[in-house]
Amino acid sequence: CDVLGIKHPVLLAPMAGVSGGALAAAVSRAGGLGLIGGGYGDADWLAREFDAAGDARIGVGFVAWSLARQPHLLDLVLDRAPAALMLSFGDFQPYLSKIRDGQTKLIVQVQTLNQAREALDAGVDVIVAQGTEAGGHGGSRATFPFVPAVVDIAKDVPVVAAGGIADGRGFAAALALGASGVLCGTGFFASDESLASGNAKQATLGGSGDDTERSSVFDLARGLDWPSGWNLRTLRNSFTQRWSKDIDGLKQNLAAEQARFKTAAAADDLDVAAVIVGEAADLVQAIEPAHD
C-alpha cells in the first residue's frame, strides 16, 4: 500500500479488452489500484479508456513482447502519468530507464523464480507472482507454493499474489504466504464495469474451475504468435474440445478456423469464442459493481 499509494492491497489484473477505464477507476476509487489492460496495444483504445477513467488514479498493463513491436505506446501511456505500469510475458529491461524518469511505479509479473530474480536484480518496485490457476496467459507453477518461494528471495520488494484469488479467503491465504497484496482478474470479470460481454459474464457465473483448461488454441485462432512457455486458460467450449489436443490439425486448417473464430467473436458466440477466466470462476456468484 505504501509503495503504490493505495488503501487496500488489491490490484485489478490488466485483462486485455476487459479491464477498461471505467473498471480500473472503480477499483481505484474503492481503495485498490485499477490497471487498464493495454494488452497487445491499440493507441486509440488506450486513449479512450484513459479518458473513461476520468481523474481516478490508475495504472496500465502491457504484454511486454507485444509492446516491443509498438514502443511508441509507452510514451503515449507515460504522458498520462499513470500510478503504475505493469509488464508481463517478455523482456521488461528496455523500458526501465524511461519509466524511472517519471513517477510511475514499475510492476513486473513473473511465473518462475529465475524471472523473479531478474526482476529483483533490475530493481523493480513490485513483483506479481502468478500461479497457473490464473485466467488468461500464465506459466506452470501453482500459486500456493510459488508465492512464498518468491517472497523468500524478494526481501524488501513487495510481492503480490495472483492466480485463483477472488474472495477474502484467497486474500487472507495470500497474506499468510507472505504476499503484500493480491491481483485479481476473474473476480472482476463479471463486474458491472467490465468490458466483457453480457454473455461472457453469464458464462462465468455458470462456470467452474473444473470447466477451464490451458491451451494455445485461441492464440492461434486470433493470430497471436505467443512465445513458447506461456499458454492461455479459458473456459472449455466446442472449439477447445475440437482442437486443444490436435494443435497440428488446427494449424493445417488455420485460415478457415481463424475466419470461423472471427465470425463467432463478432456474434458473441461462446461455443467458439473464448471466455478468458481462471479457476476462481467458482467464486464469482453475481454480476455486481466492482466497488462491492
PDB file of N, CA and C in Angstrom, residues 62-165:
ATOM      1  N   PHE A  62       0.795  -4.041 -19.860  1.00  0.00           N
ATOM      2  CA  PHE A  62       1.071  -4.445 -21.239  1.00  0.00           C
ATOM      3  C   PHE A  62       1.672  -5.852 -21.277  1.00  0.00           C
ATOM      4  N   VAL A  63       1.474  -6.524 -22.402  1.00  0.00           N
ATOM      5  CA  VAL A  63       2.215  -7.735 -22.745  1.00  0.00           C
ATOM      6  C   VAL A  63       3.566  -7.276 -23.303  1.00  0.00           C
ATOM      7  N   ALA A  64       4.637  -7.601 -22.593  1.00  0.00           N
ATOM      8  CA  ALA A  64       5.943  -6.998 -22.901  1.00  0.00           C
ATOM      9  C   ALA A  64       6.432  -7.337 -24.304  1.00  0.00           C
ATOM     10  N   TRP A  65       6.265  -8.587 -24.744  1.00  0.00           N
ATOM     11  CA  TRP A  65       6.786  -8.937 -26.069  1.00  0.00           C
ATOM     12  C   TRP A  65       6.029  -8.205 -27.176  1.00  0.00           C
ATOM     13  N   SER A  66       4.770  -7.879 -26.926  1.00  0.00           N
ATOM     14  CA  SER A  66       3.998  -7.147 -27.911  1.00  0.00           C
ATOM     15  C   SER A  66       4.343  -5.663 -27.885  1.00  0.00           C
ATOM     16  N   LEU A  67       4.592  -5.126 -26.683  1.00  0.00           N
ATOM     17  CA  LEU A  67       4.984  -3.719 -26.571  1.00  0.00           C
ATOM     18  C   LEU A  67       6.277  -3.444 -27.327  1.00  0.00           C
ATOM     19  N   ALA A  68       7.156  -4.456 -27.390  1.00  0.00           N
ATOM     20  CA  ALA A  68       8.419  -4.284 -28.113  1.00  0.00           C
ATOM     21  C   ALA A  68       8.187  -3.954 -29.584  1.00  0.00           C
ATOM     22  N   ARG A  69       7.044  -4.341 -30.124  1.00  0.00           N
ATOM     23  CA  ARG A  69       6.716  -4.072 -31.521  1.00  0.00           C
ATOM     24  C   ARG A  69       6.056  -2.703 -31.704  1.00  0.00           C
ATOM     25  N   GLN A  70       5.614  -2.098 -30.605  1.00  0.00           N
ATOM     26  CA  GLN A  70       4.963  -0.796 -30.670  1.00  0.00           C
ATOM     27  C   GLN A  70       5.468   0.089 -29.531  1.00  0.00           C
ATOM     28  N   PRO A  71       6.754   0.354 -29.485  1.00  0.00           N
ATOM     29  CA  PRO A  71       7.321   1.075 -28.333  1.00  0.00           C
ATOM     30  C   PRO A  71       6.766   2.477 -28.151  1.00  0.00           C
ATOM     31  N   HIS A  72       6.190   3.050 -29.207  1.00  0.00           N
ATOM     32  CA  HIS A  72       5.605   4.393 -29.077  1.00  0.00           C
ATOM     33  C   HIS A  72       4.458   4.423 -28.079  1.00  0.00           C
ATOM     34  N   LEU A  73       3.828   3.260 -27.837  1.00  0.00           N
ATOM     35  CA  LEU A  73       2.716   3.214 -26.897  1.00  0.00           C
ATOM     36  C   LEU A  73       3.168   3.527 -25.477  1.00  0.00           C
ATOM     37  N   LEU A  74       4.425   3.235 -25.181  1.00  0.00           N
ATOM     38  CA  LEU A  74       4.941   3.543 -23.850  1.00  0.00           C
ATOM     39  C   LEU A  74       4.921   5.043 -23.610  1.00  0.00           C
ATOM     40  N   ASP A  75       5.331   5.822 -24.606  1.00  0.00           N
ATOM     41  CA  ASP A  75       5.301   7.273 -24.471  1.00  0.00           C
ATOM     42  C   ASP A  75       3.865   7.781 -24.317  1.00  0.00           C
ATOM     43  N   LEU A  76       2.962   7.207 -25.095  1.00  0.00           N
ATOM     44  CA  LEU A  76       1.555   7.600 -25.012  1.00  0.00           C
ATOM     45  C   LEU A  76       1.034   7.417 -23.594  1.00  0.00           C
ATOM     46  N   VAL A  77       1.368   6.265 -22.998  1.00  0.00           N
ATOM     47  CA  VAL A  77       0.880   5.947 -21.657  1.00  0.00           C
ATOM     48  C   VAL A  77       1.574   6.804 -20.604  1.00  0.00           C
ATOM     49  N   LEU A  78       2.882   6.937 -20.693  1.00  0.00           N
ATOM     50  CA  LEU A  78       3.606   7.699 -19.674  1.00  0.00           C
ATOM     51  C   LEU A  78       3.221   9.174 -19.695  1.00  0.00           C
ATOM     52  N   ASP A  79       2.788   9.671 -20.831  1.00  0.00           N
ATOM     53  CA  ASP A  79       2.300  11.055 -20.900  1.00  0.00           C
ATOM     54  C   ASP A  79       1.063  11.249 -20.026  1.00  0.00           C
ATOM     55  N   ARG A  80       0.363  10.157 -19.750  1.00  0.00           N
ATOM     56  CA  ARG A  80      -0.824  10.214 -18.890  1.00  0.00           C
ATOM     57  C   ARG A  80      -0.452  10.111 -17.406  1.00  0.00           C
ATOM     58  N   ALA A  81       0.823   9.928 -17.106  1.00  0.00           N
ATOM     59  CA  ALA A  81       1.320   9.837 -15.727  1.00  0.00           C
ATOM     60  C   ALA A  81       0.557   8.806 -14.899  1.00  0.00           C
ATOM     61  N   PRO A  82       0.524   7.538 -15.350  1.00  0.00           N
ATOM     62  CA  PRO A  82      -0.181   6.521 -14.564  1.00  0.00           C
ATOM     63  C   PRO A  82       0.533   6.247 -13.248  1.00  0.00           C
ATOM     64  N   ALA A  83      -0.217   5.777 -12.273  1.00  0.00           N
ATOM     65  CA  ALA A  83       0.368   5.459 -10.975  1.00  0.00           C
ATOM     66  C   ALA A  83       1.361   4.309 -11.091  1.00  0.00           C
ATOM     67  N   ALA A  84       1.082   3.369 -11.991  1.00  0.00           N
ATOM     68  CA  ALA A  84       1.947   2.195 -12.150  1.00  0.00           C
ATOM     69  C   ALA A  84       1.841   1.658 -13.562  1.00  0.00           C
ATOM     70  N   LEU A  85       2.905   1.022 -13.990  1.00  0.00           N
ATOM     71  CA  LEU A  85       2.932   0.321 -15.273  1.00  0.00           C
ATOM     72  C   LEU A  85       3.305  -1.123 -14.979  1.00  0.00           C
ATOM     73  N   MET A  86       2.468  -2.047 -15.425  1.00  0.00           N
ATOM     74  CA  MET A  86       2.723  -3.470 -15.199  1.00  0.00           C
ATOM     75  C   MET A  86       3.107  -4.129 -16.514  1.00  0.00           C
ATOM     76  N   LEU A  87       4.224  -4.854 -16.508  1.00  0.00           N
ATOM     77  CA  LEU A  87       4.690  -5.584 -17.677  1.00  0.00           C
ATOM     78  C   LEU A  87       4.708  -7.076 -17.377  1.00  0.00           C
ATOM     79  N   SER A  88       4.238  -7.854 -18.318  1.00  0.00           N
ATOM     80  CA  SER A  88       4.175  -9.304 -18.169  1.00  0.00           C
ATOM     81  C   SER A  88       4.625  -9.967 -19.462  1.00  0.00           C
ATOM     82  N   PHE A  89       5.176 -11.166 -19.359  1.00  0.00           N
ATOM     83  CA  PHE A  89       5.421 -12.021 -20.517  1.00  0.00           C
ATOM     84  C   PHE A  89       6.406 -11.419 -21.513  1.00  0.00           C
ATOM     85  N   GLY A  90       7.649 -11.335 -21.098  1.00  0.00           N
ATOM     86  CA  GLY A  90       8.673 -10.861 -22.016  1.00  0.00           C
ATOM     87  C   GLY A  90       9.684  -9.973 -21.323  1.00  0.00           C
ATOM     88  N   ASP A  91      10.581  -9.429 -22.102  1.00  0.00           N
ATOM     89  CA  ASP A  91      11.695  -8.642 -21.581  1.00  0.00           C
ATOM     90  C   ASP A  91      11.232  -7.232 -21.212  1.00  0.00           C
ATOM     91  N   PHE A  92      11.304  -6.915 -19.930  1.00  0.00           N
ATOM     92  CA  PHE A  92      10.914  -5.584 -19.462  1.00  0.00           C
ATOM     93  C   PHE A  92      12.096  -4.620 -19.408  1.00  0.00           C
ATOM     94  N   GLN A  93      13.316  -5.131 -19.553  1.00  0.00           N
ATOM     95  CA  GLN A  93      14.511  -4.321 -19.353  1.00  0.00           C
ATOM     96  C   GLN A  93      14.597  -3.090 -20.253  1.00  0.00           C
ATOM     97  N   PRO A  94      14.197  -3.175 -21.529  1.00  0.00           N
ATOM     98  CA  PRO A  94      14.344  -1.998 -22.398  1.00  0.00           C
ATOM     99  C   PRO A  94      13.549  -0.774 -21.951  1.00  0.00           C
ATOM    100  N   TYR A  95      12.572  -0.960 -21.060  1.00  0.00           N
ATOM    101  CA  TYR A  95      11.685   0.134 -20.690  1.00  0.00           C
ATOM    102  C   TYR A  95      12.041   0.757 -19.341  1.00  0.00           C
ATOM    103  N   LEU A  96      13.037   0.202 -18.670  1.00  0.00           N
ATOM    104  CA  LEU A  96      13.336   0.625 -17.302  1.00  0.00           C
ATOM    105  C   LEU A  96      13.696   2.098 -17.208  1.00  0.00           C
ATOM    106  N   SER A  97      14.627   2.543 -18.029  1.00  0.00           N
ATOM    107  CA  SER A  97      15.117   3.910 -17.881  1.00  0.00           C
ATOM    108  C   SER A  97      14.020   4.924 -18.140  1.00  0.00           C
ATOM    109  N   LYS A  98      13.189   4.680 -19.141  1.00  0.00           N
ATOM    110  CA  LYS A  98      12.135   5.645 -19.470  1.00  0.00           C
ATOM    111  C   LYS A  98      11.086   5.706 -18.364  1.00  0.00           C
ATOM    112  N   ILE A  99      10.759   4.556 -17.792  1.00  0.00           N
ATOM    113  CA  ILE A  99       9.774   4.533 -16.711  1.00  0.00           C
ATOM    114  C   ILE A  99      10.327   5.238 -15.483  1.00  0.00           C
ATOM    115  N   ARG A 100      11.596   5.029 -15.190  1.00  0.00           N
ATOM    116  CA  ARG A 100      12.190   5.604 -13.989  1.00  0.00           C
ATOM    117  C   ARG A 100      12.414   7.107 -14.095  1.00  0.00           C
ATOM    118  N   ASP A 101      12.303   7.650 -15.294  1.00  0.00           N
ATOM    119  CA  ASP A 101      12.432   9.097 -15.449  1.00  0.00           C
ATOM    120  C   ASP A 101      11.217   9.833 -14.878  1.00  0.00           C
ATOM    121  N   GLY A 102      10.112   9.115 -14.686  1.00  0.00           N
ATOM    122  CA  GLY A 102       8.897   9.728 -14.155  1.00  0.00           C
ATOM    123  C   GLY A 102       8.577   9.222 -12.766  1.00  0.00           C
ATOM    124  N   GLN A 103       7.310   9.378 -12.373  1.00  0.00           N
ATOM    125  CA  GLN A 103       6.860   8.952 -11.045  1.00  0.00           C
ATOM    126  C   GLN A 103       6.106   7.627 -11.081  1.00  0.00           C
ATOM    127  N   THR A 104       6.040   7.010 -12.248  1.00  0.00           N
ATOM    128  CA  THR A 104       5.296   5.770 -12.400  1.00  0.00           C
ATOM    129  C   THR A 104       6.053   4.599 -11.789  1.00  0.00           C
ATOM    130  N   LYS A 105       5.364   3.807 -10.963  1.00  0.00           N
ATOM    131  CA  LYS A 105       5.959   2.613 -10.373  1.00  0.00           C
ATOM    132  C   LYS A 105       5.933   1.475 -11.395  1.00  0.00           C
ATOM    133  N   LEU A 106       6.976   0.634 -11.365  1.00  0.00           N
ATOM    134  CA  LEU A 106       7.052  -0.496 -12.282  1.00  0.00           C
ATOM    135  C   LEU A 106       6.713  -1.790 -11.559  1.00  0.00           C
ATOM    136  N   ILE A 107       5.687  -2.460 -12.067  1.00  0.00           N
ATOM    137  CA  ILE A 107       5.269  -3.772 -11.578  1.00  0.00           C
ATOM    138  C   ILE A 107       5.610  -4.793 -12.652  1.00  0.00           C
ATOM    139  N   VAL A 108       6.295  -5.864 -12.283  1.00  0.00           N
ATOM    140  CA  VAL A 108       6.625  -6.922 -13.238  1.00  0.00           C
ATOM    141  C   VAL A 108       6.010  -8.231 -12.753  1.00  0.00           C
ATOM    142  N   GLN A 109       5.295  -8.902 -13.642  1.00  0.00           N
ATOM    143  CA  GLN A 109       4.685 -10.190 -13.322  1.00  0.00           C
ATOM    144  C   GLN A 109       5.615 -11.320 -13.755  1.00  0.00           C
ATOM    145  N   VAL A 110       5.756 -12.324 -12.876  1.00  0.00           N
ATOM    146  CA  VAL A 110       6.661 -13.440 -13.147  1.00  0.00           C
ATOM    147  C   VAL A 110       5.934 -14.762 -12.923  1.00  0.00           C
ATOM    148  N   GLN A 111       6.461 -15.801 -13.574  1.00  0.00           N
ATOM    149  CA  GLN A 111       5.916 -17.160 -13.418  1.00  0.00           C
ATOM    150  C   GLN A 111       6.978 -18.174 -13.002  1.00  0.00           C
ATOM    151  N   THR A 112       8.236 -17.747 -12.886  1.00  0.00           N
ATOM    152  CA  THR A 112       9.316 -18.637 -12.440  1.00  0.00           C
ATOM    153  C   THR A 112      10.231 -17.870 -11.495  1.00  0.00           C
ATOM    154  N   LEU A 113      11.012 -18.618 -10.715  1.00  0.00           N
ATOM    155  CA  LEU A 113      11.955 -17.971  -9.803  1.00  0.00           C
ATOM    156  C   LEU A 113      13.060 -17.250 -10.563  1.00  0.00           C
ATOM    157  N   ASN A 114      13.478 -17.785 -11.694  1.00  0.00           N
ATOM    158  CA  ASN A 114      14.503 -17.089 -12.482  1.00  0.00           C
ATOM    159  C   ASN A 114      13.990 -15.731 -12.965  1.00  0.00           C
ATOM    160  N   GLN A 115      12.737 -15.679 -13.384  1.00  0.00           N
ATOM    161  CA  GLN A 115      12.152 -14.398 -13.783  1.00  0.00           C
ATOM    162  C   GLN A 115      12.084 -13.451 -12.590  1.00  0.00           C
ATOM    163  N   ALA A 116      11.747 -13.982 -11.418  1.00  0.00           N
ATOM    164  CA  ALA A 116      11.684 -13.149 -10.212  1.00  0.00           C
ATOM    165  C   ALA A 116      13.065 -12.585  -9.876  1.00  0.00           C
ATOM    166  N   ARG A 117      14.093 -13.413  -9.985  1.00  0.00           N
ATOM    167  CA  ARG A 117      15.456 -12.933  -9.699  1.00  0.00           C
ATOM    168  C   ARG A 117      15.862 -11.827 -10.673  1.00  0.00           C
ATOM    169  N   GLU A 118      15.499 -11.983 -11.930  1.00  0.00           N
ATOM    170  CA  GLU A 118      15.823 -10.961 -12.923  1.00  0.00           C
ATOM    171  C   GLU A 118      15.147  -9.638 -12.573  1.00  0.00           C
ATOM    172  N   ALA A 119      13.889  -9.717 -12.166  1.00  0.00           N
ATOM    173  CA  ALA A 119      13.159  -8.504 -11.792  1.00  0.00           C
ATOM    174  C   ALA A 119      13.764  -7.862 -10.556  1.00  0.00           C
ATOM    175  N   LEU A 120      14.152  -8.670  -9.592  1.00  0.00           N
ATOM    176  CA  LEU A 120      14.761  -8.141  -8.372  1.00  0.00           C
ATOM    177  C   LEU A 120      16.098  -7.486  -8.673  1.00  0.00           C
ATOM    178  N   ASP A 121      16.876  -8.125  -9.519  1.00  0.00           N
ATOM    179  CA  ASP A 121      18.188  -7.549  -9.877  1.00  0.00           C
ATOM    180  C   ASP A 121      18.027  -6.206 -10.589  1.00  0.00           C
ATOM    181  N   ALA A 122      16.920  -6.065 -11.322  1.00  0.00           N
ATOM    182  CA  ALA A 122      16.678  -4.823 -12.060  1.00  0.00           C
ATOM    183  C   ALA A 122      16.126  -3.719 -11.168  1.00  0.00           C
ATOM    184  N   GLY A 123      15.703  -4.084  -9.957  1.00  0.00           N
ATOM    185  CA  GLY A 123      15.206  -3.081  -9.027  1.00  0.00           C
ATOM    186  C   GLY A 123      13.783  -2.631  -9.287  1.00  0.00           C
ATOM    187  N   VAL A 124      12.909  -3.558  -9.698  1.00  0.00           N
ATOM    188  CA  VAL A 124      11.515  -3.182  -9.934  1.00  0.00           C
ATOM    189  C   VAL A 124      10.857  -2.840  -8.601  1.00  0.00           C
ATOM    190  N   ASP A 125       9.731  -2.143  -8.671  1.00  0.00           N
ATOM    191  CA  ASP A 125       9.064  -1.686  -7.453  1.00  0.00           C
ATOM    192  C   ASP A 125       8.199  -2.764  -6.812  1.00  0.00           C
ATOM    193  N   VAL A 126       7.540  -3.572  -7.636  1.00  0.00           N
ATOM    194  CA  VAL A 126       6.627  -4.606  -7.146  1.00  0.00           C
ATOM    195  C   VAL A 126       6.733  -5.814  -8.068  1.00  0.00           C
ATOM    196  N   ILE A 127       6.677  -7.009  -7.486  1.00  0.00           N
ATOM    197  CA  ILE A 127       6.634  -8.246  -8.270  1.00  0.00           C
ATOM    198  C   ILE A 127       5.273  -8.900  -8.087  1.00  0.00           C
ATOM    199  N   VAL A 128       4.662  -9.324  -9.175  1.00  0.00           N
ATOM    200  CA  VAL A 128       3.464 -10.152  -9.128  1.00  0.00           C
ATOM    201  C   VAL A 128       3.888 -11.594  -9.397  1.00  0.00           C
ATOM    202  N   ALA A 129       3.662 -12.462  -8.419  1.00  0.00           N
ATOM    203  CA  ALA A 129       3.955 -13.893  -8.563  1.00  0.00           C
ATOM    204  C   ALA A 129       2.667 -14.582  -8.990  1.00  0.00           C
ATOM    205  N   GLN A 130       2.619 -14.982 -10.251  1.00  0.00           N
ATOM    206  CA  GLN A 130       1.385 -15.506 -10.838  1.00  0.00           C
ATOM    207  C   GLN A 130       1.392 -17.026 -10.893  1.00  0.00           C
ATOM    208  N   GLY A 131       0.386 -17.641 -10.305  1.00  0.00           N
ATOM    209  CA  GLY A 131       0.209 -19.075 -10.398  1.00  0.00           C
ATOM    210  C   GLY A 131      -0.593 -19.481 -11.606  1.00  0.00           C
ATOM    211  N   THR A 132      -0.477 -20.742 -11.961  1.00  0.00           N
ATOM    212  CA  THR A 132      -1.103 -21.253 -13.182  1.00  0.00           C
ATOM    213  C   THR A 132      -2.626 -21.293 -13.110  1.00  0.00           C
ATOM    214  N   GLU A 133      -3.193 -21.112 -11.909  1.00  0.00           N
ATOM    215  CA  GLU A 133      -4.651 -21.096 -11.769  1.00  0.00           C
ATOM    216  C   GLU A 133      -5.293 -19.884 -12.424  1.00  0.00           C
ATOM    217  N   ALA A 134      -4.482 -18.886 -12.731  1.00  0.00           N
ATOM    218  CA  ALA A 134      -4.998 -17.634 -13.277  1.00  0.00           C
ATOM    219  C   ALA A 134      -5.688 -17.838 -14.620  1.00  0.00           C
ATOM    220  N   GLY A 135      -6.674 -16.993 -14.890  1.00  0.00           N
ATOM    221  CA  GLY A 135      -7.232 -16.929 -16.228  1.00  0.00           C
ATOM    222  C   GLY A 135      -6.271 -16.212 -17.152  1.00  0.00           C
ATOM    223  N   GLY A 136      -6.447 -16.396 -18.444  1.00  0.00           N
ATOM    224  CA  GLY A 136      -5.535 -15.772 -19.392  1.00  0.00           C
ATOM    225  C   GLY A 136      -4.206 -16.482 -19.443  1.00  0.00           C
ATOM    226  N   HIS A 137      -3.181 -15.772 -19.863  1.00  0.00           N
ATOM    227  CA  HIS A 137      -1.877 -16.389 -20.049  1.00  0.00           C
ATOM    228  C   HIS A 137      -1.150 -16.583 -18.727  1.00  0.00           C
ATOM    229  N   GLY A 138      -0.359 -17.620 -18.663  1.00  0.00           N
ATOM    230  CA  GLY A 138       0.414 -17.912 -17.462  1.00  0.00           C
ATOM    231  C   GLY A 138       1.373 -19.049 -17.706  1.00  0.00           C
ATOM    232  N   GLY A 139       2.056 -19.430 -16.628  1.00  0.00           N
ATOM    233  CA  GLY A 139       3.039 -20.492 -16.696  1.00  0.00           C
ATOM    234  C   GLY A 139       2.535 -21.777 -16.075  1.00  0.00           C
ATOM    235  N   SER A 140       3.429 -22.483 -15.381  1.00  0.00           N
ATOM    236  CA  SER A 140       3.082 -23.816 -14.888  1.00  0.00           C
ATOM    237  C   SER A 140       3.160 -23.966 -13.375  1.00  0.00           C
ATOM    238  N   ARG A 141       3.664 -22.948 -12.652  1.00  0.00           N
ATOM    239  CA  ARG A 141       3.763 -23.032 -11.197  1.00  0.00           C
ATOM    240  C   ARG A 141       2.422 -22.714 -10.548  1.00  0.00           C
ATOM    241  N   ALA A 142       2.074 -23.476  -9.513  1.00  0.00           N
ATOM    242  CA  ALA A 142       0.847 -23.229  -8.774  1.00  0.00           C
ATOM    243  C   ALA A 142       1.052 -22.101  -7.769  1.00  0.00           C
ATOM    244  N   THR A 143      -0.006 -21.342  -7.529  1.00  0.00           N
ATOM    245  CA  THR A 143       0.080 -20.150  -6.681  1.00  0.00           C
ATOM    246  C   THR A 143       0.575 -20.468  -5.274  1.00  0.00           C
ATOM    247  N   PHE A 144       0.029 -21.503  -4.637  1.00  0.00           N
ATOM    248  CA  PHE A 144       0.300 -21.745  -3.219  1.00  0.00           C
ATOM    249  C   PHE A 144       1.775 -21.987  -2.918  1.00  0.00           C
ATOM    250  N   PRO A 145       2.505 -22.807  -3.671  1.00  0.00           N
ATOM    251  CA  PRO A 145       3.935 -22.942  -3.398  1.00  0.00           C
ATOM    252  C   PRO A 145       4.797 -21.864  -4.038  1.00  0.00           C
ATOM    253  N   PHE A 146       4.306 -21.248  -5.118  1.00  0.00           N
ATOM    254  CA  PHE A 146       5.138 -20.295  -5.846  1.00  0.00           C
ATOM    255  C   PHE A 146       5.268 -18.968  -5.097  1.00  0.00           C
ATOM    256  N   VAL A 147       4.179 -18.474  -4.559  1.00  0.00           N
ATOM    257  CA  VAL A 147       4.208 -17.168  -3.897  1.00  0.00           C
ATOM    258  C   VAL A 147       5.224 -17.125  -2.754  1.00  0.00           C
ATOM    259  N   PRO A 148       5.208 -18.067  -1.795  1.00  0.00           N
ATOM    260  CA  PRO A 148       6.200 -17.978  -0.721  1.00  0.00           C
ATOM    261  C   PRO A 148       7.634 -18.161  -1.202  1.00  0.00           C
ATOM    262  N   ALA A 149       7.824 -18.915  -2.278  1.00  0.00           N
ATOM    263  CA  ALA A 149       9.177 -19.065  -2.829  1.00  0.00           C
ATOM    264  C   ALA A 149       9.693 -17.728  -3.346  1.00  0.00           C
ATOM    265  N   VAL A 150       8.821 -16.938  -3.973  1.00  0.00           N
ATOM    266  CA  VAL A 150       9.218 -15.612  -4.442  1.00  0.00           C
ATOM    267  C   VAL A 150       9.413 -14.672  -3.254  1.00  0.00           C
ATOM    268  N   VAL A 151       8.519 -14.740  -2.277  1.00  0.00           N
ATOM    269  CA  VAL A 151       8.646 -13.898  -1.081  1.00  0.00           C
ATOM    270  C   VAL A 151       9.999 -14.125  -0.403  1.00  0.00           C
ATOM    271  N   ASP A 152      10.440 -15.369  -0.360  1.00  0.00           N
ATOM    272  CA  ASP A 152      11.681 -15.704   0.334  1.00  0.00           C
ATOM    273  C   ASP A 152      12.910 -15.057  -0.299  1.00  0.00           C
ATOM    274  N   ILE A 153      12.859 -14.741  -1.582  1.00  0.00           N
ATOM    275  CA  ILE A 153      14.016 -14.117  -2.228  1.00  0.00           C
ATOM    276  C   ILE A 153      13.821 -12.619  -2.468  1.00  0.00           C
ATOM    277  N   ALA A 154      12.592 -12.126  -2.215  1.00  0.00           N
ATOM    278  CA  ALA A 154      12.282 -10.740  -2.580  1.00  0.00           C
ATOM    279  C   ALA A 154      12.757  -9.725  -1.553  1.00  0.00           C
ATOM    280  N   LYS A 155      12.960 -10.165  -0.302  1.00  0.00           N
ATOM    281  CA  LYS A 155      13.406  -9.266   0.775  1.00  0.00           C
ATOM    282  C   LYS A 155      12.436  -8.096   0.929  1.00  0.00           C
ATOM    283  N   ASP A 156      12.862  -6.867   0.648  1.00  0.00           N
ATOM    284  CA  ASP A 156      12.016  -5.701   0.897  1.00  0.00           C
ATOM    285  C   ASP A 156      11.103  -5.338  -0.270  1.00  0.00           C
ATOM    286  N   VAL A 157      11.200  -6.060  -1.363  1.00  0.00           N
ATOM    287  CA  VAL A 157      10.345  -5.758  -2.520  1.00  0.00           C
ATOM    288  C   VAL A 157       8.981  -6.424  -2.320  1.00  0.00           C
ATOM    289  N   PRO A 158       7.889  -5.657  -2.389  1.00  0.00           N
ATOM    290  CA  PRO A 158       6.563  -6.248  -2.192  1.00  0.00           C
ATOM    291  C   PRO A 158       6.246  -7.283  -3.265  1.00  0.00           C
ATOM    292  N   VAL A 159       5.666  -8.391  -2.821  1.00  0.00           N
ATOM    293  CA  VAL A 159       5.227  -9.452  -3.725  1.00  0.00           C
ATOM    294  C   VAL A 159       3.705  -9.514  -3.683  1.00  0.00           C
ATOM    295  N   VAL A 160       3.099  -9.468  -4.850  1.00  0.00           N
ATOM    296  CA  VAL A 160       1.647  -9.548  -4.987  1.00  0.00           C
ATOM    297  C   VAL A 160       1.307 -10.933  -5.539  1.00  0.00           C
ATOM    298  N   ALA A 161       0.357 -11.606  -4.897  1.00  0.00           N
ATOM    299  CA  ALA A 161      -0.043 -12.946  -5.321  1.00  0.00           C
ATOM    300  C   ALA A 161      -1.141 -12.872  -6.368  1.00  0.00           C
ATOM    301  N   ALA A 162      -1.041 -13.728  -7.380  1.00  0.00           N
ATOM    302  CA  ALA A 162      -2.055 -13.771  -8.443  1.00  0.00           C
ATOM    303  C   ALA A 162      -2.293 -15.214  -8.848  1.00  0.00           C
ATOM    304  N   GLY A 163      -3.527 -15.499  -9.244  1.00  0.00           N
ATOM    305  CA  GLY A 163      -3.867 -16.830  -9.731  1.00  0.00           C
ATOM    306  C   GLY A 163      -4.804 -17.552  -8.792  1.00  0.00           C
ATOM    307  N   GLY A 164      -6.091 -17.545  -9.091  1.00  0.00           N
ATOM    308  CA  GLY A 164      -7.060 -18.278  -8.287  1.00  0.00           C
ATOM    309  C   GLY A 164      -7.571 -17.532  -7.073  1.00  0.00           C
ATOM    310  N   ILE A 165      -7.327 -16.224  -6.990  1.00  0.00           N
ATOM    311  CA  ILE A 165      -7.741 -15.438  -5.825  1.00  0.00           C
ATOM    312  C   ILE A 165      -8.911 -14.554  -6.223  1.00  0.00           C
TER     313      ILE A 165
END
